[in-house]
């Protein structure tokens, strides 16, 4: 911590460069780097600490340790990074944003369909109420494999993390949900007996992404567990983003239509039609 005598250390009220955020989001472009944040010059100019936690300095005038003007901004950046680390969002999608979902497709109808999906995602982000997230419906992205459903769902989550510091939980439905609960039944597992705790984590998450929804919903236990999760999210007024190769109508005749009924209430259906994303899309 620095030992500095200062008279005034006010942070500019509205910096035009960072729009008052105190930091800039600038992806480094380095494949193995997630250091996408840069403290804005308006903060750096009034920083009087050593730029290391706890971001304080020894105020000679008051003879006490004082918070550096940069502290709030640097803690905010650390908080966002922590949320992202704990989200379980796949590495390749972390910090991707709407402009990264650039579409270049030969088929005009497919391009139009994907543009609608992006507009729906943008609308979800714009109307999201971080104080009362249950006020809006979630989204059910469906279509063939490789159409960018997972990336778009993760982009929505990233935007909400950056904008509202919203906590997010991403789960591949088979690997991260079903398999973990099943593992809790194994007496030799380190999560034995914690099935209810695992289930509740998915219930209470502020925003939940369920990827590959319906891929392995074959048994009655899986169908019932899926319904219980969706129903619990509904009762707790928590939004869910779902990606699936299965159309919503395919759920009508499964589990007495109960899953379909809840999906109708909780989500807006967004179809994504395109050839394989890797062959038709470019991201920047």
Short mmCIF file of C-alpha atoms in Angstrom, two decimals, residues 58-221:
data_model
loop_
_atom_site.label_atom_id
_atom_site.label_comp_id
_atom_site.label_asym_id
_atom_site.label_seq_id
_atom_site.Cartn_x
_atom_site.Cartn_y
_atom_site.Cartn_z
CA UNK A 58 -1.95 5.52 3.79
CA UNK A 59 -3.52 8.94 3.99
CA UNK A 60 -0.95 11.18 5.71
CA UNK A 61 -3.50 13.95 6.27
CA UNK A 62 -5.94 11.75 8.16
CA UNK A 63 -3.34 9.31 9.49
CA UNK A 64 -5.52 6.38 8.44
CA UNK A 65 -5.74 3.84 5.67
CA UNK A 66 -8.15 5.07 3.02
CA UNK A 67 -9.76 3.45 0.01
CA UNK A 68 -8.10 4.38 -3.24
CA UNK A 69 -10.39 6.03 -5.82
CA UNK A 70 -9.70 3.01 -8.04
CA UNK A 71 -10.90 0.47 -5.48
CA UNK A 72 -14.56 0.24 -6.51
CA UNK A 73 -13.68 -0.21 -10.17
CA UNK A 74 -11.02 -2.86 -9.58
CA UNK A 75 -13.29 -4.78 -7.20
CA UNK A 76 -16.08 -4.63 -9.78
CA UNK A 77 -13.78 -6.18 -12.38
CA UNK A 78 -12.74 -8.90 -9.96
CA UNK A 79 -16.39 -9.61 -9.16
CA UNK A 80 -17.31 -9.99 -12.83
CA UNK A 81 -14.40 -12.37 -13.38
CA UNK A 82 -15.47 -14.44 -10.37
CA UNK A 83 -19.04 -14.70 -11.64
CA UNK A 84 -17.74 -15.85 -15.01
CA UNK A 85 -15.43 -18.46 -13.45
CA UNK A 86 -18.28 -19.86 -11.35
CA UNK A 87 -20.82 -19.84 -14.19
CA UNK A 88 -19.51 -23.03 -15.85
CA UNK A 89 -19.96 -21.34 -19.25
CA UNK A 90 -17.67 -23.17 -21.70
CA UNK A 91 -14.32 -21.44 -22.15
CA UNK A 92 -14.80 -20.80 -25.87
CA UNK A 93 -18.02 -18.84 -25.20
CA UNK A 94 -16.88 -16.81 -22.20
CA UNK A 95 -17.03 -13.05 -22.76
CA UNK A 96 -18.52 -13.44 -26.24
CA UNK A 97 -20.98 -10.62 -26.94
CA UNK A 98 -23.75 -9.87 -29.42
CA UNK A 99 -21.42 -8.24 -31.98
CA UNK A 100 -19.44 -11.50 -32.00
CA UNK A 101 -22.47 -13.31 -33.41
CA UNK A 102 -21.83 -11.97 -36.91
CA UNK A 103 -23.78 -13.80 -39.61
CA UNK A 104 -22.56 -14.37 -43.15
CA UNK A 105 -24.72 -16.95 -44.88
CA UNK A 106 -25.41 -17.76 -48.49
CA UNK A 107 -29.06 -18.62 -47.89
CA UNK A 108 -31.13 -15.46 -47.48
CA UNK A 109 -33.99 -17.15 -45.63
CA UNK A 110 -31.60 -18.72 -43.13
CA UNK A 111 -29.90 -15.37 -42.59
CA UNK A 112 -33.27 -13.75 -41.93
CA UNK A 113 -34.22 -16.48 -39.48
CA UNK A 114 -30.97 -16.10 -37.58
CA UNK A 115 -31.30 -12.31 -37.51
CA UNK A 116 -34.69 -12.75 -35.83
CA UNK A 117 -33.09 -15.03 -33.23
CA UNK A 118 -30.43 -12.40 -32.51
CA UNK A 119 -33.10 -9.70 -32.21
CA UNK A 120 -34.99 -11.87 -29.70
CA UNK A 121 -31.79 -12.28 -27.71
CA UNK A 122 -31.15 -8.52 -27.79
CA UNK A 123 -34.71 -7.83 -26.61
CA UNK A 124 -34.31 -10.28 -23.72
CA UNK A 125 -31.16 -8.46 -22.61
CA UNK A 126 -32.74 -5.01 -22.95
CA UNK A 127 -35.82 -5.78 -20.86
CA UNK A 128 -34.07 -7.94 -18.27
CA UNK A 129 -34.80 -6.68 -14.77
CA UNK A 130 -31.93 -7.72 -12.52
CA UNK A 131 -34.00 -6.84 -9.45
CA UNK A 132 -36.95 -8.97 -10.53
CA UNK A 133 -35.79 -11.43 -13.20
CA UNK A 134 -38.94 -13.54 -12.91
CA UNK A 135 -40.96 -10.80 -14.64
CA UNK A 136 -39.92 -11.98 -18.08
CA UNK A 137 -40.07 -15.24 -19.95
CA UNK A 138 -37.00 -17.28 -20.65
CA UNK A 139 -36.10 -18.54 -24.12
CA UNK A 140 -36.19 -21.96 -25.81
CA UNK A 141 -33.77 -22.04 -28.75
CA UNK A 142 -34.34 -25.04 -31.00
CA UNK A 143 -33.06 -26.24 -34.33
CA UNK A 144 -30.57 -28.64 -35.94
CA UNK A 145 -27.12 -29.20 -34.39
CA UNK A 146 -24.52 -26.57 -35.17
CA UNK A 147 -26.78 -23.54 -35.64
CA UNK A 148 -25.24 -21.47 -32.83
CA UNK A 149 -27.91 -22.08 -30.19
CA UNK A 150 -25.43 -22.61 -27.36
CA UNK A 151 -23.31 -19.64 -28.35
CA UNK A 152 -26.31 -17.30 -28.48
CA UNK A 153 -27.59 -18.47 -25.08
CA UNK A 154 -24.13 -17.93 -23.58
CA UNK A 155 -23.88 -14.51 -25.20
CA UNK A 156 -27.10 -13.50 -23.44
CA UNK A 157 -25.62 -14.69 -20.15
CA UNK A 158 -22.36 -12.83 -20.79
CA UNK A 159 -24.18 -9.58 -21.51
CA UNK A 160 -26.16 -9.89 -18.26
CA UNK A 161 -23.01 -10.69 -16.29
CA UNK A 162 -21.27 -7.60 -17.67
CA UNK A 163 -24.30 -5.32 -17.42
CA UNK A 164 -25.88 -6.39 -14.13
CA UNK A 165 -23.34 -8.75 -12.50
CA UNK A 166 -26.05 -11.39 -12.77
CA UNK A 167 -24.97 -14.80 -11.48
CA UNK A 168 -25.41 -17.55 -14.06
CA UNK A 169 -25.30 -21.34 -14.03
CA UNK A 170 -24.62 -23.20 -17.26
CA UNK A 171 -25.38 -26.92 -17.47
CA UNK A 172 -25.08 -29.48 -20.21
CA UNK A 173 -28.26 -31.39 -19.40
CA UNK A 174 -26.72 -34.86 -19.50
CA UNK A 175 -23.22 -34.26 -18.13
CA UNK A 176 -23.80 -31.49 -15.59
CA UNK A 177 -27.33 -32.27 -14.43
CA UNK A 178 -28.43 -35.89 -14.82
CA UNK A 179 -25.00 -37.44 -14.34
CA UNK A 180 -24.19 -35.40 -11.25
CA UNK A 181 -27.48 -36.28 -9.59
CA UNK A 182 -26.97 -39.94 -10.46
CA UNK A 183 -23.45 -39.78 -9.02
CA UNK A 184 -24.93 -38.67 -5.72
CA UNK A 185 -26.53 -42.12 -5.41
CA UNK A 186 -23.11 -43.82 -5.55
CA UNK A 187 -21.79 -44.51 -2.07
CA UNK A 188 -18.21 -44.22 -3.37
CA UNK A 189 -18.78 -40.79 -4.90
CA UNK A 190 -17.51 -37.64 -3.19
CA UNK A 191 -20.97 -36.13 -3.69
CA UNK A 192 -22.87 -39.11 -2.25
CA UNK A 193 -26.09 -38.06 -0.58
CA UNK A 194 -25.97 -34.52 -1.99
CA UNK A 195 -28.47 -35.01 -4.81
CA UNK A 196 -30.99 -32.58 -3.35
CA UNK A 197 -28.31 -29.92 -2.86
CA UNK A 198 -27.23 -30.31 -6.50
CA UNK A 199 -30.83 -30.09 -7.67
CA UNK A 200 -31.48 -26.97 -5.61
CA UNK A 201 -28.43 -25.24 -7.08
CA UNK A 202 -30.13 -25.40 -10.47
CA UNK A 203 -33.44 -24.31 -8.98
CA UNK A 204 -32.20 -21.11 -7.34
CA UNK A 205 -29.69 -19.87 -9.94
CA UNK A 206 -30.60 -16.33 -11.00
CA UNK A 207 -30.25 -17.37 -14.64
CA UNK A 208 -29.98 -20.99 -15.75
CA UNK A 209 -28.78 -22.23 -19.14
CA UNK A 210 -29.85 -25.79 -19.95
CA UNK A 211 -27.88 -26.95 -22.97
CA UNK A 212 -28.95 -29.93 -25.13
CA UNK A 213 -32.30 -30.10 -23.36
CA UNK A 214 -34.12 -33.36 -24.05
CA UNK A 215 -31.16 -35.20 -25.55
CA UNK A 216 -31.25 -37.95 -22.95
CA UNK A 217 -34.79 -37.69 -21.60
CA UNK A 218 -35.61 -41.34 -22.21
CA UNK A 219 -36.49 -42.79 -18.83
CA UNK A 220 -39.43 -41.83 -16.68
CA UNK A 221 -36.97 -40.69 -14.00
#
